[in-house]
PDB file of C-alpha atoms in Angstrom:
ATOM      1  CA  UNK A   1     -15.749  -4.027  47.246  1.00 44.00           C
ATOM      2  CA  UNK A   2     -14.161  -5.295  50.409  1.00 48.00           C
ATOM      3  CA  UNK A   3     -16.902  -7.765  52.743  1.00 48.00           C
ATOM      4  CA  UNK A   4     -15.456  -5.946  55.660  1.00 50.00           C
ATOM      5  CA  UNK A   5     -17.164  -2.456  54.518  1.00 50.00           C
ATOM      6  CA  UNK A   6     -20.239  -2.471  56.380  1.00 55.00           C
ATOM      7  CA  UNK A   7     -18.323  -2.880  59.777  1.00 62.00           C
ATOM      8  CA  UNK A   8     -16.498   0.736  58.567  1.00 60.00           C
ATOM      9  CA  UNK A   9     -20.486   2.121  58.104  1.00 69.00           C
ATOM     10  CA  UNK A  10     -21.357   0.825  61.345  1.00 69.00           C
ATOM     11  CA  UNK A  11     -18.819   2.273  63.564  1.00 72.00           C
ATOM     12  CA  UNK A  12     -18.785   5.610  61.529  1.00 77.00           C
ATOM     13  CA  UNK A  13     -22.832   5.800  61.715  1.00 73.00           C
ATOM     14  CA  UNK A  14     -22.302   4.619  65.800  1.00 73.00           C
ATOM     15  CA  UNK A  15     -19.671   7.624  66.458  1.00 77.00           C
ATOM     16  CA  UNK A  16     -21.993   9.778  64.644  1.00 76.00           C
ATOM     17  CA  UNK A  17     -25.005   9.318  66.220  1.00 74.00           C
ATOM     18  CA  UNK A  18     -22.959   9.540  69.724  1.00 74.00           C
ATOM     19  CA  UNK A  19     -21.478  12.694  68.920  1.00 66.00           C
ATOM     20  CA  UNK A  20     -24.835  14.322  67.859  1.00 72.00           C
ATOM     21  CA  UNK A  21     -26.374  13.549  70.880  1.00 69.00           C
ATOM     22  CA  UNK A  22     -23.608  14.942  73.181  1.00 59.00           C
ATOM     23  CA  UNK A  23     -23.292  17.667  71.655  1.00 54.00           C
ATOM     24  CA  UNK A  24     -27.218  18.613  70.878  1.00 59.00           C
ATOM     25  CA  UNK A  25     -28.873  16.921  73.906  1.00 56.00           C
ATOM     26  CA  UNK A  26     -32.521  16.504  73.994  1.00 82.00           C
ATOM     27  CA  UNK A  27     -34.284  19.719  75.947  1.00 91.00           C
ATOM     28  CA  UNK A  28     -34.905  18.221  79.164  1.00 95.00           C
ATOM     29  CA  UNK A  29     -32.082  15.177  79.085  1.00 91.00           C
ATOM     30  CA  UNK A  30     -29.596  16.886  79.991  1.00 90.00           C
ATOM     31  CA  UNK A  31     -31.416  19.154  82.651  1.00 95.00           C
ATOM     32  CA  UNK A  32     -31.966  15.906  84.904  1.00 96.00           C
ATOM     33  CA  UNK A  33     -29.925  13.924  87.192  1.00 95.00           C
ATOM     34  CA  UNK A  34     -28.692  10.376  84.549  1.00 94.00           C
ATOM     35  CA  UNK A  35     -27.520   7.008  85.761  1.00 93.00           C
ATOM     36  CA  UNK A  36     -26.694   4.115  83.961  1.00 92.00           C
ATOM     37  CA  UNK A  37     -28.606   0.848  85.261  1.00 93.00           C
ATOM     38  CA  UNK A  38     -28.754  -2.850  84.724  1.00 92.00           C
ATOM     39  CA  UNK A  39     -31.553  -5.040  85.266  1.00 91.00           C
ATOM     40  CA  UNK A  40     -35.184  -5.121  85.406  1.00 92.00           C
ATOM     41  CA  UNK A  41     -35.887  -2.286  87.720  1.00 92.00           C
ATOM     42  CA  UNK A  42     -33.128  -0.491  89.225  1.00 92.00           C
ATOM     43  CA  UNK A  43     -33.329   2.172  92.543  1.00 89.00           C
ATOM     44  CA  UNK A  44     -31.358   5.437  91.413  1.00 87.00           C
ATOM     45  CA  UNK A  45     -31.949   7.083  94.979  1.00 76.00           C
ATOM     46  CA  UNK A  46     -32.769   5.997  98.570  1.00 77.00           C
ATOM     47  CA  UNK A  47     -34.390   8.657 100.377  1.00 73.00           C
ATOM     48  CA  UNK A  48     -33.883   9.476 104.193  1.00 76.00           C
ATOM     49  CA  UNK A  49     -36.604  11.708 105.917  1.00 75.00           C
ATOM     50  CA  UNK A  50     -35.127  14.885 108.066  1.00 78.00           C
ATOM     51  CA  UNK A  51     -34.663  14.340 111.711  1.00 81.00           C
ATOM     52  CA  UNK A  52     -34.540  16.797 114.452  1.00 88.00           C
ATOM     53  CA  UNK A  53     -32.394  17.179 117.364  1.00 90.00           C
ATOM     54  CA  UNK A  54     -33.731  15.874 120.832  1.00 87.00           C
ATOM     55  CA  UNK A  55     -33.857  18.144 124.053  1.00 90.00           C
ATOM     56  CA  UNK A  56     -31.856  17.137 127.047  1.00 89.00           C
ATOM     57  CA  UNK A  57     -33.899  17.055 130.540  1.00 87.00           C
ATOM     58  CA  UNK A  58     -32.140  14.825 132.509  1.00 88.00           C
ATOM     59  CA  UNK A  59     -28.638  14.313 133.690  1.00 88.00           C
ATOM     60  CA  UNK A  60     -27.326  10.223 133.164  1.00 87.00           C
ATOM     61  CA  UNK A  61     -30.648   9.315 131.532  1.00 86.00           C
ATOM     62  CA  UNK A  62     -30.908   6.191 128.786  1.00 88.00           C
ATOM     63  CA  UNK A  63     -30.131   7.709 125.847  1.00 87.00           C
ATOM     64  CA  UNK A  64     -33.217   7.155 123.213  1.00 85.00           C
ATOM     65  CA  UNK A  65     -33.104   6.977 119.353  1.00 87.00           C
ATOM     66  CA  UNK A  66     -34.238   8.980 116.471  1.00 85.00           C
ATOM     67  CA  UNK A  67     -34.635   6.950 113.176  1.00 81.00           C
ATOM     68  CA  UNK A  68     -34.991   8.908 109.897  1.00 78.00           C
ATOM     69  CA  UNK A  69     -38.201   8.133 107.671  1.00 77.00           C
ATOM     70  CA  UNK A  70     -37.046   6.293 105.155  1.00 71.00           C
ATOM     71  CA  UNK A  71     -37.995   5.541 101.117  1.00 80.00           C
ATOM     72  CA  UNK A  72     -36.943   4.316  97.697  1.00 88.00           C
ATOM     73  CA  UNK A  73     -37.804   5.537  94.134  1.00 91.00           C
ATOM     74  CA  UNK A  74     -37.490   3.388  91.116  1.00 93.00           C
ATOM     75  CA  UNK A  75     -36.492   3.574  87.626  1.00 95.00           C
ATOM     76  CA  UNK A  76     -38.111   0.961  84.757  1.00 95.00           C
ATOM     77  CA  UNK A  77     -36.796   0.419  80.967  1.00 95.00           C
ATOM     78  CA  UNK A  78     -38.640   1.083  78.041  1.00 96.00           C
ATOM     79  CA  UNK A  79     -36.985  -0.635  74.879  1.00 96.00           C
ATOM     80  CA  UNK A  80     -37.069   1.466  71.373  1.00 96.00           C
ATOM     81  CA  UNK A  81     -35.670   1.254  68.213  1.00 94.00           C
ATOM     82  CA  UNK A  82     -35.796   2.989  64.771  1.00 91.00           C
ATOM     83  CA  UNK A  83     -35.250   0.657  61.663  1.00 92.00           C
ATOM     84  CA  UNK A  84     -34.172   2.814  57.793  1.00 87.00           C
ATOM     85  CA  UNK A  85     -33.870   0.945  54.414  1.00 88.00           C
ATOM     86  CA  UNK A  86     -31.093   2.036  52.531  1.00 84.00           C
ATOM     87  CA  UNK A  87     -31.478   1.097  48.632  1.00 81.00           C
ATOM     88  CA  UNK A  88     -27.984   1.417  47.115  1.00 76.00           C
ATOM     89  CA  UNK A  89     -24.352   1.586  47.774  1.00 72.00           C
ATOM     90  CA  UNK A  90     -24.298   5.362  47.362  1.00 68.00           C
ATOM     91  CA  UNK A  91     -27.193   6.305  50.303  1.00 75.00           C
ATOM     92  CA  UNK A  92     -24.927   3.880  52.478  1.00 72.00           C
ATOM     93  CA  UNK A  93     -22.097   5.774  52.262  1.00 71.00           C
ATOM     94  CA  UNK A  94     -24.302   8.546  53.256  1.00 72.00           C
ATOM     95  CA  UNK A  95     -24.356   7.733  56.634  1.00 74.00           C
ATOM     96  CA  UNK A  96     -20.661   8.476  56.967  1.00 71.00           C
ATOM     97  CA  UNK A  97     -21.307  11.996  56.887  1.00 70.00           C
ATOM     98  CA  UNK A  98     -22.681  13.314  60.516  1.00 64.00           C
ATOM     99  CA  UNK A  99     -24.908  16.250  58.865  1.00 64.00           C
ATOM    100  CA  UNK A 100     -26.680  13.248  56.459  1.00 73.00           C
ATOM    101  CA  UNK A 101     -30.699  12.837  56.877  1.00 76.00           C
ATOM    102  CA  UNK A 102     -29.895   9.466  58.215  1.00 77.00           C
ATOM    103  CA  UNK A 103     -28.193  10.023  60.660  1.00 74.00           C
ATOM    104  CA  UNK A 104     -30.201  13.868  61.904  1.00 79.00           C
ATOM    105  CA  UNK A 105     -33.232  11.407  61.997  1.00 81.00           C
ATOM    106  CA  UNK A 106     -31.940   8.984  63.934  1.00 83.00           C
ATOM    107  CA  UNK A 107     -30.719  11.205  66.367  1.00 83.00           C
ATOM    108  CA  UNK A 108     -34.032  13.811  66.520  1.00 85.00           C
ATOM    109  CA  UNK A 109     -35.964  10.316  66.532  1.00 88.00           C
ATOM    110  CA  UNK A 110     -33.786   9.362  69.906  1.00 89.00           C
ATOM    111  CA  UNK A 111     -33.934  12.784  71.792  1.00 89.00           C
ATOM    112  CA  UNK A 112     -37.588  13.373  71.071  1.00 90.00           C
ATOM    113  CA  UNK A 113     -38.247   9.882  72.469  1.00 93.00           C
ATOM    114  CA  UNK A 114     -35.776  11.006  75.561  1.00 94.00           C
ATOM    115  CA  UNK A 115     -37.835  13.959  76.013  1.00 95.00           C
ATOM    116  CA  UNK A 116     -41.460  12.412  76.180  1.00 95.00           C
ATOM    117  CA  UNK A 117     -39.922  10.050  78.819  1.00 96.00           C
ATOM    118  CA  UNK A 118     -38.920  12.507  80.791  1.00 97.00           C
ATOM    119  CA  UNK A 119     -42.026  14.719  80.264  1.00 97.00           C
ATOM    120  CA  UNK A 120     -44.379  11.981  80.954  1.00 97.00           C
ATOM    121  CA  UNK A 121     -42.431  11.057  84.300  1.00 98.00           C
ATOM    122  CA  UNK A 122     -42.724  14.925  85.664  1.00 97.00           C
ATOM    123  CA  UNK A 123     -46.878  14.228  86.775  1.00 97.00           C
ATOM    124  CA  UNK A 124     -46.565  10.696  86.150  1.00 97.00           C
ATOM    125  CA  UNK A 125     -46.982   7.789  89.049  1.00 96.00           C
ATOM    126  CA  UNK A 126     -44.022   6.933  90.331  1.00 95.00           C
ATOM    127  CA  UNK A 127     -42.786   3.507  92.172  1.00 94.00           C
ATOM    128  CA  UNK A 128     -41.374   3.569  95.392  1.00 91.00           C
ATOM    129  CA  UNK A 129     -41.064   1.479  98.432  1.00 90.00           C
ATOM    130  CA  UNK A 130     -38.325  -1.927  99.282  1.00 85.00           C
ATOM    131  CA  UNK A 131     -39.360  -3.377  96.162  1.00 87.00           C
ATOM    132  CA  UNK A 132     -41.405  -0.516  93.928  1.00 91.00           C
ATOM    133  CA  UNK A 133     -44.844  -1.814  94.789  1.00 91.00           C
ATOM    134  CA  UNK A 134     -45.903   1.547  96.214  1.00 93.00           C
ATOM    135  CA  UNK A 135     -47.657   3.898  93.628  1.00 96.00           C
ATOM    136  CA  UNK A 136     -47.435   7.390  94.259  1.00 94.00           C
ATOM    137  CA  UNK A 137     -48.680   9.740  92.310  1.00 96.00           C
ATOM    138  CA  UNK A 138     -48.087  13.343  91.636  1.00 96.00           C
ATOM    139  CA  UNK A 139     -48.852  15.777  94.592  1.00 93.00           C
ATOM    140  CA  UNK A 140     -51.677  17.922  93.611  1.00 94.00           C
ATOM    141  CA  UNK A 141     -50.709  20.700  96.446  1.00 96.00           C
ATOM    142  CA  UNK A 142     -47.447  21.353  94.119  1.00 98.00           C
ATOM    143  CA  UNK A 143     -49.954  22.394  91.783  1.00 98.00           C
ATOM    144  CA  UNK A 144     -50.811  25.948  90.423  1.00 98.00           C
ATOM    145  CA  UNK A 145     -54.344  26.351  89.065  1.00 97.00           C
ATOM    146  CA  UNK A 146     -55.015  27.256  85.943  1.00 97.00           C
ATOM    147  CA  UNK A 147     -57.156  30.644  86.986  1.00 97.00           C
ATOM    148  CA  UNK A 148     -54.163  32.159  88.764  1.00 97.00           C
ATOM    149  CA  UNK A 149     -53.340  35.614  87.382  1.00 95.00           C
ATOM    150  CA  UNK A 150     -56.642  35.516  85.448  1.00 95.00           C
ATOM    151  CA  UNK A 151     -59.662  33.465  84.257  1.00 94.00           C
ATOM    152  CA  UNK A 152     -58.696  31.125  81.345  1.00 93.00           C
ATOM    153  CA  UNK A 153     -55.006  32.333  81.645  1.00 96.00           C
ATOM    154  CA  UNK A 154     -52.070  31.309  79.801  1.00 97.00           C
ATOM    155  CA  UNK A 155     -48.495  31.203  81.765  1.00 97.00           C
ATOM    156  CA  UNK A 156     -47.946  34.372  83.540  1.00 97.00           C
ATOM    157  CA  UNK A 157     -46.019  36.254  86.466  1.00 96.00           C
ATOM    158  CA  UNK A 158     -48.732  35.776  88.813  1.00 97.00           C
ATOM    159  CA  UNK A 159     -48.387  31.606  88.160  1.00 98.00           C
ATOM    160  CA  UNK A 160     -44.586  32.013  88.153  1.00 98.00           C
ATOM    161  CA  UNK A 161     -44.620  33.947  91.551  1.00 97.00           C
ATOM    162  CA  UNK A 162     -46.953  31.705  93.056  1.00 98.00           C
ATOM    163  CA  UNK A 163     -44.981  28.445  92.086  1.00 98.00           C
ATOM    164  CA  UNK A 164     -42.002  29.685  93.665  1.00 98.00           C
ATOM    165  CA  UNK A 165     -44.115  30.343  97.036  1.00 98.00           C
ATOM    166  CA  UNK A 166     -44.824  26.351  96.845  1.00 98.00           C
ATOM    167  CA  UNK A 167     -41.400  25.560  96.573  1.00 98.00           C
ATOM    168  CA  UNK A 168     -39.368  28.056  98.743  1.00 98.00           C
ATOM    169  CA  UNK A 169     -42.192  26.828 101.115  1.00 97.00           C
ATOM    170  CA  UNK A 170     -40.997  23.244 100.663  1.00 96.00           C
ATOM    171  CA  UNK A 171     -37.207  24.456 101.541  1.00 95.00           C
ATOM    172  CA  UNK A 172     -36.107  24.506  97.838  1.00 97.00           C
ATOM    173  CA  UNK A 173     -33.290  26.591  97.674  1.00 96.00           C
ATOM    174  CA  UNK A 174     -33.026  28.447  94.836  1.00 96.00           C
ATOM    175  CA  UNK A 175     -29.119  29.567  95.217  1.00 95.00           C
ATOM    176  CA  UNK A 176     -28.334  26.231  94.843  1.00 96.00           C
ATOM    177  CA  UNK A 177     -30.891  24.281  92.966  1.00 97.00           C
ATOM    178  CA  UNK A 178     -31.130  24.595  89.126  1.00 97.00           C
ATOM    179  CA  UNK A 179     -34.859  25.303  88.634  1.00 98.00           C
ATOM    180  CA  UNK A 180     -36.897  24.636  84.996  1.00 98.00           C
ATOM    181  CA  UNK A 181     -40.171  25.484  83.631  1.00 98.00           C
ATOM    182  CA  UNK A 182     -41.129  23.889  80.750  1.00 97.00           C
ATOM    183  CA  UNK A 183     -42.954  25.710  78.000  1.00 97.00           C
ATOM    184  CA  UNK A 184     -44.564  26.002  74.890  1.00 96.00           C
ATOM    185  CA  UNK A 185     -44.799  28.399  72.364  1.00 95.00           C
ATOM    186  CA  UNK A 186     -47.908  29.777  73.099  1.00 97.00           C
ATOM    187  CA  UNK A 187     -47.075  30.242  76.833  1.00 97.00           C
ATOM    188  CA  UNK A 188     -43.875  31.788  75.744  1.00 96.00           C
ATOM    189  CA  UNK A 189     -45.977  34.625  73.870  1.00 96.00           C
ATOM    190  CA  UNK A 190     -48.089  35.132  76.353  1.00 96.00           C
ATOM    191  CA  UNK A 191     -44.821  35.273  78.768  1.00 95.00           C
ATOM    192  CA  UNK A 192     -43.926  38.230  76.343  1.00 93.00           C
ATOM    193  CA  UNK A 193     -47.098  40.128  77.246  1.00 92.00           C
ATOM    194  CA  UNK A 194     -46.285  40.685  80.953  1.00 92.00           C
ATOM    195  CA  UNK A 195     -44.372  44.168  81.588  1.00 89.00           C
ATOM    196  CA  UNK A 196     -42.629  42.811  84.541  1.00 88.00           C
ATOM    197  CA  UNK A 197     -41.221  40.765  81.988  1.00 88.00           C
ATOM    198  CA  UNK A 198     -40.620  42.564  78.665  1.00 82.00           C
ATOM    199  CA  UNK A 199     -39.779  46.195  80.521  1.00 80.00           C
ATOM    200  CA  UNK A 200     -36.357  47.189  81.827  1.00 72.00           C
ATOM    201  CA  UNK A 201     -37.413  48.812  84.000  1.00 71.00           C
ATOM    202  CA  UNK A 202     -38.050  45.990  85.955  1.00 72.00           C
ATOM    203  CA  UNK A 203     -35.260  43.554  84.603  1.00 67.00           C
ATOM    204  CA  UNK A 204     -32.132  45.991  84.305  1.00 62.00           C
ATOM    205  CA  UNK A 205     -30.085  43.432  86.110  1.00 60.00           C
ATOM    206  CA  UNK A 206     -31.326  40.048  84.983  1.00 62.00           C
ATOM    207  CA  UNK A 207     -30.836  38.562  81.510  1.00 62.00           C
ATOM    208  CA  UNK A 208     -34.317  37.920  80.715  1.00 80.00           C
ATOM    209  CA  UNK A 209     -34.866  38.460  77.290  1.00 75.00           C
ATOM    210  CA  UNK A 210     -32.500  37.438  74.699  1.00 81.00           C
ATOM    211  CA  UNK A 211     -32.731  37.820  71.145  1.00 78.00           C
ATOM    212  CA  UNK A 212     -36.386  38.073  71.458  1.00 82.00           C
ATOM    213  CA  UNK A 213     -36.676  35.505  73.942  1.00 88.00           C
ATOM    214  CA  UNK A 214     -37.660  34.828  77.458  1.00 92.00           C
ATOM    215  CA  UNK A 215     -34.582  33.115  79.154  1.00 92.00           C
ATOM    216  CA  UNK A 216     -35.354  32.805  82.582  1.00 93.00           C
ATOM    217  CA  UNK A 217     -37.275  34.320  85.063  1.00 93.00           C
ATOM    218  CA  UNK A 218     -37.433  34.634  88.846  1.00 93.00           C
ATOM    219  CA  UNK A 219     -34.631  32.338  89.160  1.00 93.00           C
ATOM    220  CA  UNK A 220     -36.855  30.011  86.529  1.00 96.00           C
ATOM    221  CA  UNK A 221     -34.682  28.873  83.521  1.00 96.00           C
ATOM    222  CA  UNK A 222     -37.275  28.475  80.785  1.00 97.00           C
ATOM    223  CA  UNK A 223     -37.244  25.145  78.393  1.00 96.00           C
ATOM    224  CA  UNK A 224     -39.151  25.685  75.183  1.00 94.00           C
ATOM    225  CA  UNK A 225     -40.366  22.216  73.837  1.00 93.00           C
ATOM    226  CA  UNK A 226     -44.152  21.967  71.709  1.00 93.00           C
ATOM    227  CA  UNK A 227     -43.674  18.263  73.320  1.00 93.00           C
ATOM    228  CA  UNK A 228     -45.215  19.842  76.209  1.00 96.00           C
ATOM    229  CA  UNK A 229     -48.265  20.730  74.540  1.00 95.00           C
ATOM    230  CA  UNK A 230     -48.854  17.024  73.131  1.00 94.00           C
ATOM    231  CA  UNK A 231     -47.515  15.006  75.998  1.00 96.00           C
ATOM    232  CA  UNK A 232     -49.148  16.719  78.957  1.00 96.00           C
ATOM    233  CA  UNK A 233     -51.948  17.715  77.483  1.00 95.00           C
ATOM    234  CA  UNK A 234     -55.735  17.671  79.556  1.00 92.00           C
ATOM    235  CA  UNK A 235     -59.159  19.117  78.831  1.00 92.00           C
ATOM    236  CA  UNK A 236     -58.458  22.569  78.168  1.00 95.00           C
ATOM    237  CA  UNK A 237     -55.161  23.160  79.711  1.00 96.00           C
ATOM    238  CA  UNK A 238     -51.644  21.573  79.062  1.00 98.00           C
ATOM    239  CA  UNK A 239     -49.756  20.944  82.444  1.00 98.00           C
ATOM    240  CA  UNK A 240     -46.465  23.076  82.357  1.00 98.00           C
ATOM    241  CA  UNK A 241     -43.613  20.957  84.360  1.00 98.00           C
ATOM    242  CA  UNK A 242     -41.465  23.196  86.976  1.00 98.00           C
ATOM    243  CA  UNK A 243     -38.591  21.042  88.097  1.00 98.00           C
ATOM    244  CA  UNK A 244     -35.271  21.046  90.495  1.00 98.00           C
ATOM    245  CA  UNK A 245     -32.453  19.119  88.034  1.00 97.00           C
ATOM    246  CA  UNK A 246     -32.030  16.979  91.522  1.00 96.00           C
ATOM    247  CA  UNK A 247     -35.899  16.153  91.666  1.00 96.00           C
ATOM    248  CA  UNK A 248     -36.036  14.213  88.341  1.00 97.00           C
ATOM    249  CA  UNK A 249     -33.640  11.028  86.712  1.00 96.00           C
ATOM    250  CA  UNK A 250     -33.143   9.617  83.134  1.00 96.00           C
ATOM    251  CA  UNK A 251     -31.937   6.210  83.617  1.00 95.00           C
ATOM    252  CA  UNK A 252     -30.010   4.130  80.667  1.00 94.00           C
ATOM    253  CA  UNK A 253     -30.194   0.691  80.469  1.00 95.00           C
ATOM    254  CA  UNK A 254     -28.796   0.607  76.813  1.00 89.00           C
ATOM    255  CA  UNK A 255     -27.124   3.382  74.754  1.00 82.00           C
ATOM    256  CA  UNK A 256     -27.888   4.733  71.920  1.00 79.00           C
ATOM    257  CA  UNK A 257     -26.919   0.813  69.554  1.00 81.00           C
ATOM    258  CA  UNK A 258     -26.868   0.941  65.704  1.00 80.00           C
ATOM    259  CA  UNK A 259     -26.299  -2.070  63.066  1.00 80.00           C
ATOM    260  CA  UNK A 260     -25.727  -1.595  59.505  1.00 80.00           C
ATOM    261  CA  UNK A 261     -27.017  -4.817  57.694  1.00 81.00           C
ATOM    262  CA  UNK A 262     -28.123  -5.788  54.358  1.00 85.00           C
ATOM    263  CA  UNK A 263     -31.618  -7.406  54.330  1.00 89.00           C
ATOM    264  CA  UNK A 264     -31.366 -10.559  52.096  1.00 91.00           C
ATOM    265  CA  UNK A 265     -35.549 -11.033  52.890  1.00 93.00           C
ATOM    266  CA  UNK A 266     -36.380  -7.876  50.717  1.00 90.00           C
ATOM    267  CA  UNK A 267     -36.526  -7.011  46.746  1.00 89.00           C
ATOM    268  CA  UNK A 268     -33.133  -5.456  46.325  1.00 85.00           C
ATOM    269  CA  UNK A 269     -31.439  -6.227  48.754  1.00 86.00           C
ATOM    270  CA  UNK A 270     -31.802  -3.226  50.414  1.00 87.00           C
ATOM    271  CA  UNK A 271     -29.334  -2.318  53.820  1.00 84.00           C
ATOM    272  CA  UNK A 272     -30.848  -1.387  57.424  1.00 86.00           C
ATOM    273  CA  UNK A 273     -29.860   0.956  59.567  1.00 83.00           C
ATOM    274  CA  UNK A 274     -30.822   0.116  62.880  1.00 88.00           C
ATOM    275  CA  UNK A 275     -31.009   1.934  66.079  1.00 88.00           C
ATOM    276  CA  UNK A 276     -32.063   0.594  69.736  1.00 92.00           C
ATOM    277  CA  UNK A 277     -32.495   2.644  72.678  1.00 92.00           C
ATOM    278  CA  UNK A 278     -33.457   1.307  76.520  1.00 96.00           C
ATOM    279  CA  UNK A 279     -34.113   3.643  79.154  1.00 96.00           C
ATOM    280  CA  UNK A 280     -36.154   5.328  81.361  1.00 96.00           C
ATOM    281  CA  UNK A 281     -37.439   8.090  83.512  1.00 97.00           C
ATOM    282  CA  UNK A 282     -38.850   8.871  87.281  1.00 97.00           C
ATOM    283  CA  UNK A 283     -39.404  11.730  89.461  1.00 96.00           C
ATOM    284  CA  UNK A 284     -37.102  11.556  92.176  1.00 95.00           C
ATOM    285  CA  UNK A 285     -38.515  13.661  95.199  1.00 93.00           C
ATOM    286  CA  UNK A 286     -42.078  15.151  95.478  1.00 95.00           C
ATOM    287  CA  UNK A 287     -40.936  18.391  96.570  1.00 96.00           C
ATOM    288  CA  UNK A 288     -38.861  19.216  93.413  1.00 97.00           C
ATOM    289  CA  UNK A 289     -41.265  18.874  91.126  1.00 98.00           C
ATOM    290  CA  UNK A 290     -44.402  21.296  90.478  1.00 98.00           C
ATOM    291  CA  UNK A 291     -46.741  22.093  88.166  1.00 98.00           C
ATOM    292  CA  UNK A 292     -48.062  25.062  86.276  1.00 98.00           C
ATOM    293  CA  UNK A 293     -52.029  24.586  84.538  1.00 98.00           C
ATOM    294  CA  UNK A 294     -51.861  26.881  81.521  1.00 98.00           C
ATOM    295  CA  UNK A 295     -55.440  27.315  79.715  1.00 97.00           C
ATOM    296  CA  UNK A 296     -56.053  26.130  76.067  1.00 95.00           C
ATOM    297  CA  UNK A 297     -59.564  26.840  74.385  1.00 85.00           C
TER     298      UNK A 297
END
């Protein structure tokens, strides 16, 4: 057997695991501004306040100045990776094939890492300021209360309607912005309890429902993930995320890197397959992002 196999498993394993990915996508990756960064830290936007024309009352006067408020957000690395054993020549060649175990872990391993990121940066503190040494956290005004639309509710129109009052009152414009919810399967049941959103009679323009399920709403594109359950979970409510694709960022510091080696420390000799993974998520502007409380016993 040639020495120079393992290079062929490597870059056949590497162009798998790429094209998986691309094609897949993790449910809230690719629903997210991405940037590719170097460094320790890196700034993906610098934000400029609105300003305001001035009045005229004088002819000849000095003219004055307006200067625009001004911020930046930043990104930070987390560093990942996801060692298999391989035991014999035969699994190895396994990982040739794209549908192969090895390779659909790997790459459900990578996108459900992507997606906690990301889901964890929606209410999380973010770092902003000349050098990222201002904390701020999540604005609790952008924030719809769990009793909205009913004690001890679960998502429902009145929450939906009354998180896009928040935002169209913080000028998000909804013929130009793509606008998420995230949601779980239990709020997507109880989503399916609501006449304005199961009847046609009041959805005989709007794809709402298809094949059963609830597509998007009110402008709202829905994004099933249980993640959300787990990763934003609190006492007796899970915090549903409600997003503008410009409000948030996925940063990569490192794609997606695999190694195929065989591990000369271990009985049998066994091969690794190795995957790394460095990146990172933010929220990008405090008026595209909200919040939805949805009520767990």
């Amino acid at each position: 057997m040639s020495a120079n196999l393992p290079t062929h498993f490597v870059q056949q394993y590497s162009t798998n695991i790429q094209l998986l990915l691309q094609t897949k996508g993790g449910k809230f990756g690719q629903r997210v501004m991405r940037g590719t960064h170097v460094g320790k830290a890196a700034t993906p936007v610098d934000q400029f306040g609105a300003v305001e024309m001035q009045p005229v009352t004088s002819r000849f006067a000095p003219m004055g100045r307006v200067d625009a408020a001004t911020d930046r957000r930043w990104v930070y690395p987390l560093d990942f990776d996801l060692p298999q054993l391989i035991d014999s020549f035969d699994k190895l060649k396994m990982i040739t094939d794209p549908s192969s175990m090895y390779v659909q872990n790997a790459v459900n391993a990578a996108l459900r890492q992507q997606d906690r990121l990301i889901l964890a940066a929606f209410t999380g503190t973010a770092k902003t300021g000349e050098t990222g040494a201002t904390s701020t956290i999540f604005t609790a005004a952008n924030e719809v209360d769990v009793a909205v639309g009913g004690a001890n509710s679960k998502l429902n129109v009145a929450k939906i309607k009354a998180v896009k009052e928040l935002m169209e009152g913080n000028d998000v414009d909804f013929e130009t912005e793509e606008v998420f919810i995230g949601i779980t399967a239990a709020d997507h049941a109880s989503l399916l309890n609501e006449i304005q959103v199961i009847s046609s009679d009041f959805n005989s323009g709007a794809p709402i429902l298809q094949q059963g399920r609830v597509v998007e709403f009110l402008g709202f594109k829905l994004v099933q993930s249980q993640l959300v359950e787990t990763v934003l979970a609190g006492t007796n409510e899970v915090t549903l995320p409600v997003w503008c694709k410009s409000g948030m960022h996925w940063g990569i510091w490192d794609e997606m890197k695999t190694d195929v080696s065989q591990r000369k420390d271990l009985q049998g000799l066994p091969w690794q397959v190795y995957l790394t993974m460095s990146a990172g998520a933010t929220r990008l502007e405090e008026k595209k992002v909200y919040a939805i409380e949805s009520y767990r016993a």
